[in-house]
Short mmCIF file of C-alpha atoms in Angstrom, two decimals:
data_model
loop_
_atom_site.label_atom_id
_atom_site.label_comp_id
_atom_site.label_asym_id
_atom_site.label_seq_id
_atom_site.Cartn_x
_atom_site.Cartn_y
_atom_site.Cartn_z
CA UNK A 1 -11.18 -50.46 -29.33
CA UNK A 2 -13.07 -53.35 -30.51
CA UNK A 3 -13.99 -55.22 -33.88
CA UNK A 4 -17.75 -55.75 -33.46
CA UNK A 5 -18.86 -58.69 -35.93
CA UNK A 6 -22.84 -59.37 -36.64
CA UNK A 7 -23.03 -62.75 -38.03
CA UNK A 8 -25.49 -63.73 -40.59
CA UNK A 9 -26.22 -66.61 -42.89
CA UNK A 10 -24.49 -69.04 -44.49
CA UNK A 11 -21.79 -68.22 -42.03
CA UNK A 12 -21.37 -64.77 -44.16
CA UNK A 13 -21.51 -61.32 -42.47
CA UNK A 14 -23.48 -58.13 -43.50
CA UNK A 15 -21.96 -56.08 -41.33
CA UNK A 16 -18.12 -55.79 -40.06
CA UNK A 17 -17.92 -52.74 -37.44
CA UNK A 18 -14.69 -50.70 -35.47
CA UNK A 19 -16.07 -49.80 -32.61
CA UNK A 20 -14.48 -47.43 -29.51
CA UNK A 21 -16.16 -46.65 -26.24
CA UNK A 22 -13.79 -44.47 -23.82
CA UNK A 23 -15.46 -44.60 -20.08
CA UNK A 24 -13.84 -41.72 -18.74
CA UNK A 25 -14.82 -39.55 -21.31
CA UNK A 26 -18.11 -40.93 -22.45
CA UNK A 27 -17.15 -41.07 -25.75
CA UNK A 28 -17.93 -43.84 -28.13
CA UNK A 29 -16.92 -44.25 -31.95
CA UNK A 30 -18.88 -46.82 -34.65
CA UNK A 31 -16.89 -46.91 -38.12
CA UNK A 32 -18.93 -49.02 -40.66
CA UNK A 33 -16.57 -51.39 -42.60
CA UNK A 34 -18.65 -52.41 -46.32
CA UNK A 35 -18.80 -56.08 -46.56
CA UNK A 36 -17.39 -55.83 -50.42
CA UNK A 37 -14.37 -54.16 -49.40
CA UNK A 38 -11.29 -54.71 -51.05
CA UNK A 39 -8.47 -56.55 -48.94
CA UNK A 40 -6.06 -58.17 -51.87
CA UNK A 41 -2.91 -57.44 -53.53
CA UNK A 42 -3.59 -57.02 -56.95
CA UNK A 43 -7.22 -55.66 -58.20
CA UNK A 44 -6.02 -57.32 -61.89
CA UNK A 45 -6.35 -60.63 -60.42
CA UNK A 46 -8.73 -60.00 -57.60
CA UNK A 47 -11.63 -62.67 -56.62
CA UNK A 48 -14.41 -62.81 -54.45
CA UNK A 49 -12.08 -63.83 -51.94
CA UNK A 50 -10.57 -60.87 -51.66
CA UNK A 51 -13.83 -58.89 -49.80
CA UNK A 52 -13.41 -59.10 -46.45
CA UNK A 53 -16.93 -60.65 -45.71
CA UNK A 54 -15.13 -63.99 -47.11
CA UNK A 55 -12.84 -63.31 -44.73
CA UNK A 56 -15.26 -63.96 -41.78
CA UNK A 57 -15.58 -67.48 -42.71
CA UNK A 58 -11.96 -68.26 -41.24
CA UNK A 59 -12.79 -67.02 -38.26
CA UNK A 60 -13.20 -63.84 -36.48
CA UNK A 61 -8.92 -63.29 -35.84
CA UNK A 62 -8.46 -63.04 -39.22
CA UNK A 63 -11.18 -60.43 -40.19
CA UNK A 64 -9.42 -58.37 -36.97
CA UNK A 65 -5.99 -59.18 -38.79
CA UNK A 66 -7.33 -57.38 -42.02
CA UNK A 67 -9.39 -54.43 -40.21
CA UNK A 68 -6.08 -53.51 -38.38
CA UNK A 69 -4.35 -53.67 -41.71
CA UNK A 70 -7.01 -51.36 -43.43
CA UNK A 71 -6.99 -49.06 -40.62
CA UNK A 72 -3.60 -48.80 -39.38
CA UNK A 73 -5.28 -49.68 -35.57
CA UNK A 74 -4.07 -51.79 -33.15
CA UNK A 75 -7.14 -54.05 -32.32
CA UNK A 76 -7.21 -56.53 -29.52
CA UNK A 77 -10.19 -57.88 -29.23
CA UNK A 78 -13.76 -58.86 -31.47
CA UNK A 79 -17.16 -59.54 -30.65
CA UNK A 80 -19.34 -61.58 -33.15
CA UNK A 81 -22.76 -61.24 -32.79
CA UNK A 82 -25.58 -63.60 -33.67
CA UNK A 83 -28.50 -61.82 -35.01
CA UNK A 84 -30.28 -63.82 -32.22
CA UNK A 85 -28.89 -61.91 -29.69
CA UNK A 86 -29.49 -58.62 -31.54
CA UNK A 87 -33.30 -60.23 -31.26
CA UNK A 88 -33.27 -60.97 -27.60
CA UNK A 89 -31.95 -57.71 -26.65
CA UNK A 90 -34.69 -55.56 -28.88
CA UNK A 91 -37.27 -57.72 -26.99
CA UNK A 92 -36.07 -57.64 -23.84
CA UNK A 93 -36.23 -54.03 -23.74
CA UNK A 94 -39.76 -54.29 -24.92
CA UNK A 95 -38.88 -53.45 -28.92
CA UNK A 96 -36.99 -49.94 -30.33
CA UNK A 97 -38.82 -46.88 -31.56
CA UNK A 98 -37.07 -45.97 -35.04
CA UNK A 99 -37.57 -44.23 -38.34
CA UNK A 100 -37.82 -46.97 -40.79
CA UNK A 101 -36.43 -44.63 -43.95
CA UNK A 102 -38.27 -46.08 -47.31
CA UNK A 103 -40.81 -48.74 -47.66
CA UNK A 104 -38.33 -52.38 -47.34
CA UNK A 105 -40.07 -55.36 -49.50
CA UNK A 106 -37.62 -58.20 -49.58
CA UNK A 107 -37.51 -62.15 -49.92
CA UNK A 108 -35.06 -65.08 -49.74
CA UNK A 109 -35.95 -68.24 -49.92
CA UNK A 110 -32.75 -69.70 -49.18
CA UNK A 111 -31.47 -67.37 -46.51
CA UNK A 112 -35.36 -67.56 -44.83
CA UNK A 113 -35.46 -63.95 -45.00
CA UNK A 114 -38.46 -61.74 -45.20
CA UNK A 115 -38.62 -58.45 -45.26
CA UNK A 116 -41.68 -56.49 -45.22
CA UNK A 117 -41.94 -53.14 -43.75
CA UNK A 118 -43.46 -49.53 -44.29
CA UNK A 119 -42.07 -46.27 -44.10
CA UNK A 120 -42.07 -44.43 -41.18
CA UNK A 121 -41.64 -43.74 -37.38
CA UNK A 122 -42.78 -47.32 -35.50
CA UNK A 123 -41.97 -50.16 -33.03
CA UNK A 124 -39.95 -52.64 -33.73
CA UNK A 125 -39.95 -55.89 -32.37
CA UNK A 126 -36.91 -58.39 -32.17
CA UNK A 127 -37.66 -59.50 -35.85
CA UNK A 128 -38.44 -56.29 -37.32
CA UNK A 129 -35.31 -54.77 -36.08
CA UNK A 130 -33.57 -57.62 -37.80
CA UNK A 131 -35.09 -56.50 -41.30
CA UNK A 132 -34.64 -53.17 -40.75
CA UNK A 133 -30.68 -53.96 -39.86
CA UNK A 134 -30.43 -56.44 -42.67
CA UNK A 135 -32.18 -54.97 -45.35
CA UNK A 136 -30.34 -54.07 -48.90
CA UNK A 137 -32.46 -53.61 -51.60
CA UNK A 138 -35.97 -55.08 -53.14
CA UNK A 139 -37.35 -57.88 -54.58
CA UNK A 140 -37.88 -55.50 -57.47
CA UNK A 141 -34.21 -54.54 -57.30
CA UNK A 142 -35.38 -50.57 -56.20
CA UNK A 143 -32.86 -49.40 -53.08
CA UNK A 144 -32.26 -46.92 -50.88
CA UNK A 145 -32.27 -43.26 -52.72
CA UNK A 146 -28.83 -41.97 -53.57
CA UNK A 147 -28.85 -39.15 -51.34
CA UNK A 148 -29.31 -41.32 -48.33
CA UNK A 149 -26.66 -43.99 -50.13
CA UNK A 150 -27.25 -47.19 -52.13
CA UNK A 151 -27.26 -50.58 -51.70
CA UNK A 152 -24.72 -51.46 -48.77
CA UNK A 153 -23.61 -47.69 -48.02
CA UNK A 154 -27.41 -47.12 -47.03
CA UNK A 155 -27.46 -50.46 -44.91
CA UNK A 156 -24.67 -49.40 -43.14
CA UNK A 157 -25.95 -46.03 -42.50
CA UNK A 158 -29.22 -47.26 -41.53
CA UNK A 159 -27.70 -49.72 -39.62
CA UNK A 160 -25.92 -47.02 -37.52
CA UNK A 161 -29.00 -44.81 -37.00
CA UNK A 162 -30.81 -48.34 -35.58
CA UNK A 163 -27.49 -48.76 -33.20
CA UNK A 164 -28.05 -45.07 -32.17
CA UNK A 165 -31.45 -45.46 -31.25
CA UNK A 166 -31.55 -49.22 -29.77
CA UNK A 167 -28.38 -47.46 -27.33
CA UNK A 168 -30.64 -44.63 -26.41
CA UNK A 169 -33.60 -46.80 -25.63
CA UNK A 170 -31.37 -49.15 -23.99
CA UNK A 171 -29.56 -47.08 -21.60
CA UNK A 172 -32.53 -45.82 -19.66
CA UNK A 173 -32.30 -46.27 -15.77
CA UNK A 174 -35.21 -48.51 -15.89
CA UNK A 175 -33.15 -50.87 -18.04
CA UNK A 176 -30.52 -51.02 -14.97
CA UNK A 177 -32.12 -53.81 -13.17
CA UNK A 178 -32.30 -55.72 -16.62
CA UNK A 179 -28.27 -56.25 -16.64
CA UNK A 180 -27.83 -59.42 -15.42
CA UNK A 181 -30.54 -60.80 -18.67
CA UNK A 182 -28.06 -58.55 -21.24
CA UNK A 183 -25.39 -60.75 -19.95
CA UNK A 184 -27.13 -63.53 -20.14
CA UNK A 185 -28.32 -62.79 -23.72
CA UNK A 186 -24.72 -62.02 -24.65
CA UNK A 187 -23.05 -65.30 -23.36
CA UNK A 188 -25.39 -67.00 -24.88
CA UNK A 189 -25.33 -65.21 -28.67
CA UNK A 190 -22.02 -63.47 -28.62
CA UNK A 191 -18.62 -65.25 -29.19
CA UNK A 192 -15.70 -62.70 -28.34
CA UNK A 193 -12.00 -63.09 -26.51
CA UNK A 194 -13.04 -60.26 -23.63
CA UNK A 195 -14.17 -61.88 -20.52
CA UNK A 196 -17.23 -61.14 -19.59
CA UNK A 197 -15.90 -60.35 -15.77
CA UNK A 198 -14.04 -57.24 -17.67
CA UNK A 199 -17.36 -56.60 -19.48
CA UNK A 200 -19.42 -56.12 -16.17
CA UNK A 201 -16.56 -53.51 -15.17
CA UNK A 202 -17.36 -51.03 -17.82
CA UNK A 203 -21.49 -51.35 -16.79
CA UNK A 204 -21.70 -48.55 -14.26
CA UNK A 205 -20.00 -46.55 -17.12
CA UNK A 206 -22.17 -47.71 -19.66
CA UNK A 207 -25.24 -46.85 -17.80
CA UNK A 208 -23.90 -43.14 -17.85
CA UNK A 209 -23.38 -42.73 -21.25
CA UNK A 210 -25.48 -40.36 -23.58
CA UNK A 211 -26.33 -41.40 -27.01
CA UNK A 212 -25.69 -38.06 -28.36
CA UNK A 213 -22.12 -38.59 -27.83
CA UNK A 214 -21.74 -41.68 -30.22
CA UNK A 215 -19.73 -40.68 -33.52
CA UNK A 216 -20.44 -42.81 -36.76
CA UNK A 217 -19.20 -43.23 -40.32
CA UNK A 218 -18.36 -45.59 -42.67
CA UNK A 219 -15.09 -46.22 -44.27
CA UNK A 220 -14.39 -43.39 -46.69
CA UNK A 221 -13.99 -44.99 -50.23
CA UNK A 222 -15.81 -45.89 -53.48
CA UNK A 223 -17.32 -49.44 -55.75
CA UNK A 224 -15.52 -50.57 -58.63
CA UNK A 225 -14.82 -53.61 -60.84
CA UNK A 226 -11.77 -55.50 -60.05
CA UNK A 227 -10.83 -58.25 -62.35
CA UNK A 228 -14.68 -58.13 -63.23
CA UNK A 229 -15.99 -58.32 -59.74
CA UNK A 230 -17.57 -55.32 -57.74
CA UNK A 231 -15.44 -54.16 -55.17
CA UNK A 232 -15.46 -51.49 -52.09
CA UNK A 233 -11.86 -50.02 -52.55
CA UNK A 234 -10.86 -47.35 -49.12
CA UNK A 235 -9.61 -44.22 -50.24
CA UNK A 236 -6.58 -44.03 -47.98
CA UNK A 237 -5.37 -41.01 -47.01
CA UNK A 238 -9.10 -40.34 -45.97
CA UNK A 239 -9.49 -43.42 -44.42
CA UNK A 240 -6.15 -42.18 -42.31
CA UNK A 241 -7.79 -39.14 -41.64
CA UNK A 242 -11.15 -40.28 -40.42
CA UNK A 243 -9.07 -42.94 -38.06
CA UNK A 244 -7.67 -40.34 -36.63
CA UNK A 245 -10.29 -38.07 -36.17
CA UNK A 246 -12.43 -40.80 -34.84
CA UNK A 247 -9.97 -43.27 -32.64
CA UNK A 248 -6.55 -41.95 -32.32
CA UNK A 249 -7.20 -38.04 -31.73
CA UNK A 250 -10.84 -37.80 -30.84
CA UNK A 251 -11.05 -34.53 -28.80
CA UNK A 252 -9.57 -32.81 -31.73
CA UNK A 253 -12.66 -30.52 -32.64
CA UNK A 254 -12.47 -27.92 -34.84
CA UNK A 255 -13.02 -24.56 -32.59
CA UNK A 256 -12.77 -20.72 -33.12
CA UNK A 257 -9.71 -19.21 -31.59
CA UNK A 258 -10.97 -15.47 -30.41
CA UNK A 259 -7.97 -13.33 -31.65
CA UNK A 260 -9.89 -9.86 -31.25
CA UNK A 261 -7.40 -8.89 -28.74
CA UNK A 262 -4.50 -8.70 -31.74
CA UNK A 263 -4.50 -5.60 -33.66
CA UNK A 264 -2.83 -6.92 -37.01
CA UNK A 265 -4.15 -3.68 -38.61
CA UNK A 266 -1.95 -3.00 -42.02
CA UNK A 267 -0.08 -7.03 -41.94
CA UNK A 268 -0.15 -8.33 -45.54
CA UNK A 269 -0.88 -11.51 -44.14
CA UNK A 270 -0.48 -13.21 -47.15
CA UNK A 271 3.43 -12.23 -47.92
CA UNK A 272 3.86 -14.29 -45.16
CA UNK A 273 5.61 -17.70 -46.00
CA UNK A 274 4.52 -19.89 -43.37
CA UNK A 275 5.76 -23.51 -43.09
CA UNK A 276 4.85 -25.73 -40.70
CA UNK A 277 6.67 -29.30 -39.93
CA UNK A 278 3.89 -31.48 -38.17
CA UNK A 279 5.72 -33.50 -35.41
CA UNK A 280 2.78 -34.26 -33.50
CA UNK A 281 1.61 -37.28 -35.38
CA UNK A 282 -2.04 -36.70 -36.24
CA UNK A 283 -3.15 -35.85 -39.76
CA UNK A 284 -6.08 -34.56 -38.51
CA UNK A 285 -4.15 -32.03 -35.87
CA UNK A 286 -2.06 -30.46 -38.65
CA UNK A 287 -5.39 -29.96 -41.11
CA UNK A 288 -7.05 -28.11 -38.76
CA UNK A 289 -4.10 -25.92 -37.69
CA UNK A 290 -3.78 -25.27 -41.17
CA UNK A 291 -7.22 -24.31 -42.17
CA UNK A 292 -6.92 -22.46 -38.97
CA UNK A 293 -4.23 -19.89 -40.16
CA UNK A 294 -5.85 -19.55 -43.71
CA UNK A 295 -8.88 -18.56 -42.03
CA UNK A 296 -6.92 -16.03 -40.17
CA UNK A 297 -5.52 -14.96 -43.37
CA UNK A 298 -2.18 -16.81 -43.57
CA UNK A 299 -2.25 -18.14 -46.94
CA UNK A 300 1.05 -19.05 -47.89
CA UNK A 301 2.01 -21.98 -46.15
CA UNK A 302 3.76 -25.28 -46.85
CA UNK A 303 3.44 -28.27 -44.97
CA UNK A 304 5.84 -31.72 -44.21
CA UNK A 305 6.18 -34.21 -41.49
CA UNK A 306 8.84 -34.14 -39.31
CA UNK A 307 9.89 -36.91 -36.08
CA UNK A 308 7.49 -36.74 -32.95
CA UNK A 309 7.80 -33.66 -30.53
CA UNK A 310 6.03 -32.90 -27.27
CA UNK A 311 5.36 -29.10 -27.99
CA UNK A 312 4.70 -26.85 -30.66
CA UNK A 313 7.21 -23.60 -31.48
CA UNK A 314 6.79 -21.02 -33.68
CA UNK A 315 10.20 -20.28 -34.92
CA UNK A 316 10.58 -16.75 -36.55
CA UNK A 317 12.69 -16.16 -39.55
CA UNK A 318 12.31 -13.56 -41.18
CA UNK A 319 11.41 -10.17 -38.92
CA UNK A 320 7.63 -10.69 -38.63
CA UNK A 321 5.63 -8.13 -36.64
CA UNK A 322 5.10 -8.57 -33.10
CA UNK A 323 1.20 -8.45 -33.74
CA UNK A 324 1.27 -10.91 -36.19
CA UNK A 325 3.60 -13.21 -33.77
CA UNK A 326 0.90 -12.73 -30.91
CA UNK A 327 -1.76 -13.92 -33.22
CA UNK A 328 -0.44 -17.01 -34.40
CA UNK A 329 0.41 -17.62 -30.62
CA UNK A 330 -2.92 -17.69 -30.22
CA UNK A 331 -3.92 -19.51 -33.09
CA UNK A 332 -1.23 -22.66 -32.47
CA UNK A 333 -1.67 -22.34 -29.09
CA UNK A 334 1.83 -21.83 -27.99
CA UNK A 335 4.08 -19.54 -25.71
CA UNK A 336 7.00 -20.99 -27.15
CA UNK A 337 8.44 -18.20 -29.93
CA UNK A 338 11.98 -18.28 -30.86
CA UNK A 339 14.26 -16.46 -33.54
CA UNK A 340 16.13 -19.25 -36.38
CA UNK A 341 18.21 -18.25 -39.26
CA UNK A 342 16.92 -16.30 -42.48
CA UNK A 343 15.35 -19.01 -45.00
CA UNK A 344 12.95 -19.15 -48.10
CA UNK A 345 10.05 -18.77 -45.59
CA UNK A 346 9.34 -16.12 -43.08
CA UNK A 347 7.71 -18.52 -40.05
CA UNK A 348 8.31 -22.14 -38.89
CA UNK A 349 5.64 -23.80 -36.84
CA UNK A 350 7.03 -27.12 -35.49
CA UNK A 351 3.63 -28.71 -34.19
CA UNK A 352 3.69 -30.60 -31.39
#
């Protein structure tokens, strides 16, 4: 898992990034971090220098201190990008096809920054990309529309869709033989604590990897004044969730469990007190077993955490049919039934 910095001006970033790429399954993750966001103690007394983009000026550990703080990750390593080498590498695969999403007018003086592009399915070069990736809002102070997300929350978005489509374009097997100037490009823009040696091991992996397979978001929250200043505050039991879904517990898709061959013909399902006791450690695991048995018609259910077990049980209490028993078998995916003492509630789940 990696903290993927792209540096900009007045040693100031516009983007902060989690990023995850897991060889063996071909999986790879991108969770946009806003550059405003919130990473004090108090929001009466907060300051500008409590957004995490004034973080980056101390250096790149500390920004990977406060992302594993805000995301409850374990982070080892960061890679800070100069726009430069985002540049180089756009070029040197001969520019990036993309869907520039409104017309992008923009100018600073002082940051040398011009930004002047149309609408529209084009070609990028090295500098184009750059204003695509950097862009905000207007001269005129217009922005991105709200459906697609204002301000920063459509940067980051756009900026995701551009790292979707420069990794498709990228990782064609024409751009094989190109490796060894990537490498080149990257020691020579790209500060980060991984050796490059371990880079070059995960290359014949890389080349494999389909773009379809890259998950993106951005870090589940919302704007508001702190103290008088415009912050990016995370929501965080969603944030919690979407870490999970996304890093910790990726496989963990949502799927339909065929039950047709479970005749619960004449079960109230809904007398059914159902509690289950998540010991398996993911959020995400226990909200999807959960919406699983409400689908199923189980409606009545309570849930708490409990300490870490291997396997789930289903534990019944109260003289539950047989068919019903089979069915939530199914549904938990367990074999593992056994018979506990009379309670408030009819069925205990114990997920593993």
């Amino acid at each position: 898992i990696y903290a993927v910095l792209l540096g900009q001006s007045q040693n100031l970033t516009d983007t902060i990034m989690v990023a995850e790429y897991d060889p063996q399954k071909q999986q790879a993750s991108i969770l946009s971090i806003p550059r405003d966001t919130f990473i004090g103690n108090n929001k009466n007394t907060a300051t500008p220098w409590d957004k995490i983009n004034a973080v980056y000026q101390t250096g790149p550990e500390n920004v990977l201190k406060e992302i594993n703080e805000l995301t409850g990750l374990d982070i080892k390593y960061y890679i800070k990008v100069d726009t430069e080498a985002f540049k180089a590498l756009v070029e040197a695969i001969g520019g990036v096809t993309f869907d520039v999403p409104i017309d992008m007018k923009y100018t600073d003086k002082k940051q040398g920054l011009y930004i002047n592009l149309k609408a529209g399915v084009q070609k990028l070069d090295g500098d184009k990309a750059e204003q695509v990736v950097r862009f905000r809002h207007n001269s005129d102070g217009s922005t991105y529309p709200a459906e697609y997300g204002i301000e920063d929350i459509g940067r980051m978005k756009t900026q995701r869709n551009f790292l979707k489509a420069l990794a498709k374009q990228t990782l064609k097997i024409e751009n094989i033989f190109k490796i060894n100037e990537f490498i080149d490009i990257a020691k020579k823009y790209v500060e980060t604590n991984i050796s490059f040696d371990v880079i070059k091991d995960y290359v014949p992996y890389i080349a494999e990897f389909n773009s379809d397979n890259l998950r993106t978001e951005h870090l589940p929250g919302q704007s508001e004044k702190c103290n008088g200043w415009w912050m990016y505050t995370a929501n965080e039991s969603k944030t919690a969730k979407l870490i999970d879904k996304m890093f910790l517990n990726p496989e963990l898709q949502d799927e339909e469990i065929d039950t047709s061959s479970v005749d619960t013909t004449g079960i109230d399902k809904e007398k059914i007190k159902i509690e289950i006791l998540n010991g398996s450690g993911s959020s995400v695991k226990l909200e999807r077993i959960e919406n699983r048995l409400k689908k199923a018609g189980y409606t009545d259910i309570t849930t708490e955490e409990t300490s870490n077990v291997d396997n789930s049980v289903i534990i019944n209490r109260g003289d539950v049919e047989n068919s019903a028993i089979e069915e939530l078998k199914l549904l938990v995916q367990t074999q593992t039934v056994s018979v506990g003492e009379s309670t408030d509630v009819n069925i205990t789940i114990i997920l593993g």
